[in-house]
Amino acid sequence: MPDKVFAFTHWACFDCRKSFAKEPVARGSAARKCPECARSMIDMGPYFEPPRRLNKKRWNVMKLLVDNGYRFRSEGSRSYIDTFILQVENPRLADVEERIRADLALRSRRRRAFIDGSKNKRK
């Protein structure tokens, strides 16, 4: 079943620690600018729940997720991030870093196994 199409998505400014619900932009378009500081914002997806502005620790965790390619684009991605990467309500940054490294290593192993398996089938 395809994901829902949303009229808005959450754009986060990690400099201001604010999130804005705005329309998505087409791929290849210029990034949205923050109305507060005019720096680039990041499309976090419609399922992103921004932390409170003063919760710097939680914003740092969200920034770490973004830097490693995690977004909240579907219910599945949000559930995966909450369950396997964050695991608790207020995770420690070091714990999240460790789980991200483990997750990326697992994905890499699966990708290599898939590629190796498809090469063997062609022979």
PDB file of C-alpha atoms in Angstrom:
ATOM      1  CA  MET A   1       0.000   0.000   0.000  1.00  0.00           C
ATOM      2  CA  PRO A   2       1.524   3.376  -0.960  1.00  0.00           C
ATOM      3  CA  ASP A   3       2.351   5.971   1.653  1.00  0.00           C
ATOM      4  CA  LYS A   4      -0.082   8.816   2.188  1.00  0.00           C
ATOM      5  CA  VAL A   5       0.520  11.999   0.230  1.00  0.00           C
ATOM      6  CA  PHE A   6       0.748  14.947   2.576  1.00  0.00           C
ATOM      7  CA  ALA A   7       0.097  18.585   1.764  1.00  0.00           C
ATOM      8  CA  PHE A   8       2.860  19.548   4.189  1.00  0.00           C
ATOM      9  CA  THR A   9       6.062  18.244   5.685  1.00  0.00           C
ATOM     10  CA  HIS A  10       8.130  19.357   8.666  1.00  0.00           C
ATOM     11  CA  TRP A  11      11.146  21.508   7.885  1.00  0.00           C
ATOM     12  CA  ALA A  12      13.699  21.811  10.687  1.00  0.00           C
ATOM     13  CA  CYS A  13      16.216  24.550  11.305  1.00  0.00           C
ATOM     14  CA  PHE A  14      18.932  23.154  13.545  1.00  0.00           C
ATOM     15  CA  ASP A  15      20.457  26.599  14.093  1.00  0.00           C
ATOM     16  CA  CYS A  16      17.247  28.070  15.567  1.00  0.00           C
ATOM     17  CA  ARG A  17      15.993  24.697  16.847  1.00  0.00           C
ATOM     18  CA  LYS A  18      12.602  25.298  15.258  1.00  0.00           C
ATOM     19  CA  SER A  19      10.353  23.320  12.955  1.00  0.00           C
ATOM     20  CA  PHE A  20       7.891  24.642  10.384  1.00  0.00           C
ATOM     21  CA  ALA A  21       5.113  22.777   8.587  1.00  0.00           C
ATOM     22  CA  LYS A  22       5.418  23.726   4.926  1.00  0.00           C
ATOM     23  CA  GLU A  23       4.704  22.235   1.536  1.00  0.00           C
ATOM     24  CA  PRO A  24       7.277  19.830   0.127  1.00  0.00           C
ATOM     25  CA  VAL A  25       9.515  21.089  -2.683  1.00  0.00           C
ATOM     26  CA  ALA A  26      10.299  19.274  -5.917  1.00  0.00           C
ATOM     27  CA  ARG A  27      13.552  17.324  -6.107  1.00  0.00           C
ATOM     28  CA  GLY A  28      16.390  19.491  -7.310  1.00  0.00           C
ATOM     29  CA  SER A  29      14.696  22.687  -6.126  1.00  0.00           C
ATOM     30  CA  ALA A  30      16.474  25.133  -3.871  1.00  0.00           C
ATOM     31  CA  ALA A  31      16.300  24.299  -0.174  1.00  0.00           C
ATOM     32  CA  ARG A  32      13.851  26.191   1.999  1.00  0.00           C
ATOM     33  CA  LYS A  33      15.237  28.994   4.122  1.00  0.00           C
ATOM     34  CA  CYS A  34      14.413  29.471   7.774  1.00  0.00           C
ATOM     35  CA  PRO A  35      12.137  32.497   8.312  1.00  0.00           C
ATOM     36  CA  GLU A  36      14.045  33.291  11.528  1.00  0.00           C
ATOM     37  CA  CYS A  37      17.729  33.072  10.531  1.00  0.00           C
ATOM     38  CA  ALA A  38      17.574  32.628   6.711  1.00  0.00           C
ATOM     39  CA  ARG A  39      19.766  29.492   6.834  1.00  0.00           C
ATOM     40  CA  SER A  40      18.828  26.290   5.016  1.00  0.00           C
ATOM     41  CA  MET A  41      16.242  24.031   6.604  1.00  0.00           C
ATOM     42  CA  ILE A  42      16.040  20.247   6.259  1.00  0.00           C
ATOM     43  CA  ASP A  43      12.938  18.320   5.209  1.00  0.00           C
ATOM     44  CA  MET A  44      12.421  15.903   8.099  1.00  0.00           C
ATOM     45  CA  GLY A  45       9.199  14.395   6.744  1.00  0.00           C
ATOM     46  CA  PRO A  46       5.544  14.605   7.759  1.00  0.00           C
ATOM     47  CA  TYR A  47       5.978  12.229  10.732  1.00  0.00           C
ATOM     48  CA  PHE A  48       8.683  14.305  12.452  1.00  0.00           C
ATOM     49  CA  GLU A  49       7.815  15.460  15.957  1.00  0.00           C
ATOM     50  CA  PRO A  50      10.189  18.303  16.814  1.00  0.00           C
ATOM     51  CA  PRO A  51      11.614  18.514  20.313  1.00  0.00           C
ATOM     52  CA  ARG A  52      10.968  21.559  22.445  1.00  0.00           C
ATOM     53  CA  ARG A  53      13.170  24.460  21.433  1.00  0.00           C
ATOM     54  CA  LEU A  54      15.100  24.497  24.716  1.00  0.00           C
ATOM     55  CA  ASN A  55      15.827  20.746  24.646  1.00  0.00           C
ATOM     56  CA  LYS A  56      19.311  21.023  23.098  1.00  0.00           C
ATOM     57  CA  LYS A  57      20.169  17.400  23.844  1.00  0.00           C
ATOM     58  CA  ARG A  58      17.182  16.118  21.854  1.00  0.00           C
ATOM     59  CA  TRP A  59      17.934  18.514  18.960  1.00  0.00           C
ATOM     60  CA  ASN A  60      21.504  17.161  18.901  1.00  0.00           C
ATOM     61  CA  VAL A  61      20.098  13.629  18.628  1.00  0.00           C
ATOM     62  CA  MET A  62      17.845  14.733  15.738  1.00  0.00           C
ATOM     63  CA  LYS A  63      20.835  16.371  14.017  1.00  0.00           C
ATOM     64  CA  LEU A  64      22.798  13.133  14.366  1.00  0.00           C
ATOM     65  CA  LEU A  65      19.927  11.255  12.711  1.00  0.00           C
ATOM     66  CA  VAL A  66      19.837  13.756   9.834  1.00  0.00           C
ATOM     67  CA  ASP A  67      23.599  13.608   9.346  1.00  0.00           C
ATOM     68  CA  ASN A  68      23.308   9.837   8.921  1.00  0.00           C
ATOM     69  CA  GLY A  69      20.395   9.963   6.472  1.00  0.00           C
ATOM     70  CA  TYR A  70      17.461   9.160   8.744  1.00  0.00           C
ATOM     71  CA  ARG A  71      14.171  10.981   8.066  1.00  0.00           C
ATOM     72  CA  PHE A  72      10.562  10.636   9.218  1.00  0.00           C
ATOM     73  CA  ARG A  73       8.966  10.197   5.779  1.00  0.00           C
ATOM     74  CA  SER A  74       6.580   7.350   6.633  1.00  0.00           C
ATOM     75  CA  GLU A  75       4.997   5.680   9.634  1.00  0.00           C
ATOM     76  CA  GLY A  76       7.416   2.807   9.085  1.00  0.00           C
ATOM     77  CA  SER A  77      10.503   5.009   9.139  1.00  0.00           C
ATOM     78  CA  ARG A  78       9.308   6.779  12.263  1.00  0.00           C
ATOM     79  CA  SER A  79       8.586   3.468  13.961  1.00  0.00           C
ATOM     80  CA  TYR A  80      11.993   2.083  12.934  1.00  0.00           C
ATOM     81  CA  ILE A  81      13.837   5.131  14.260  1.00  0.00           C
ATOM     82  CA  ASP A  82      11.861   5.169  17.522  1.00  0.00           C
ATOM     83  CA  THR A  83      12.194   1.415  18.108  1.00  0.00           C
ATOM     84  CA  PHE A  84      15.693   0.537  16.922  1.00  0.00           C
ATOM     85  CA  ILE A  85      17.701   3.763  16.912  1.00  0.00           C
ATOM     86  CA  LEU A  86      16.303   5.868  19.766  1.00  0.00           C
ATOM     87  CA  GLN A  87      14.820   3.002  21.862  1.00  0.00           C
ATOM     88  CA  VAL A  88      13.950   5.242  24.833  1.00  0.00           C
ATOM     89  CA  GLU A  89      12.236   8.591  25.382  1.00  0.00           C
ATOM     90  CA  ASN A  90      15.446  10.535  26.100  1.00  0.00           C
ATOM     91  CA  PRO A  91      18.390   8.595  24.655  1.00  0.00           C
ATOM     92  CA  ARG A  92      22.011   9.502  25.273  1.00  0.00           C
ATOM     93  CA  LEU A  93      23.805  10.856  22.199  1.00  0.00           C
ATOM     94  CA  ALA A  94      26.601   8.269  22.558  1.00  0.00           C
ATOM     95  CA  ASP A  95      24.056   5.419  22.644  1.00  0.00           C
ATOM     96  CA  VAL A  96      22.328   6.712  19.518  1.00  0.00           C
ATOM     97  CA  GLU A  97      25.699   7.016  17.743  1.00  0.00           C
ATOM     98  CA  GLU A  98      26.499   3.414  18.629  1.00  0.00           C
ATOM     99  CA  ARG A  99      23.123   2.138  17.396  1.00  0.00           C
ATOM    100  CA  ILE A 100      23.450   4.120  14.147  1.00  0.00           C
ATOM    101  CA  ARG A 101      26.902   2.605  13.506  1.00  0.00           C
ATOM    102  CA  ALA A 102      25.509  -0.881  14.140  1.00  0.00           C
ATOM    103  CA  ASP A 103      22.489  -0.213  11.901  1.00  0.00           C
ATOM    104  CA  LEU A 104      24.616   1.122   9.038  1.00  0.00           C
ATOM    105  CA  ALA A 105      27.005  -1.852   9.341  1.00  0.00           C
ATOM    106  CA  LEU A 106      24.063  -4.270   9.215  1.00  0.00           C
ATOM    107  CA  ARG A 107      22.642  -2.519   6.145  1.00  0.00           C
ATOM    108  CA  SER A 108      26.036  -2.681   4.465  1.00  0.00           C
ATOM    109  CA  ARG A 109      26.358  -6.432   5.157  1.00  0.00           C
ATOM    110  CA  ARG A 110      22.848  -7.067   3.825  1.00  0.00           C
ATOM    111  CA  ARG A 111      23.559  -5.015   0.711  1.00  0.00           C
ATOM    112  CA  ARG A 112      26.791  -6.951   0.047  1.00  0.00           C
ATOM    113  CA  ALA A 113      25.032 -10.289   0.600  1.00  0.00           C
ATOM    114  CA  PHE A 114      22.276  -9.255  -1.808  1.00  0.00           C
ATOM    115  CA  ILE A 115      24.774  -8.157  -4.458  1.00  0.00           C
ATOM    116  CA  ASP A 116      26.842 -11.329  -4.022  1.00  0.00           C
ATOM    117  CA  GLY A 117      23.687 -13.450  -4.214  1.00  0.00           C
ATOM    118  CA  SER A 118      22.492 -11.783  -7.405  1.00  0.00           C
ATOM    119  CA  LYS A 119      25.937 -12.257  -9.004  1.00  0.00           C
ATOM    120  CA  ASN A 120      25.820 -15.985  -8.212  1.00  0.00           C
ATOM    121  CA  LYS A 121      22.359 -16.333  -9.771  1.00  0.00           C
ATOM    122  CA  ARG A 122      23.582 -14.884 -13.078  1.00  0.00           C
ATOM    123  CA  LYS A 123      26.320 -17.491 -13.463  1.00  0.00           C
TER     124      LYS A 123
END
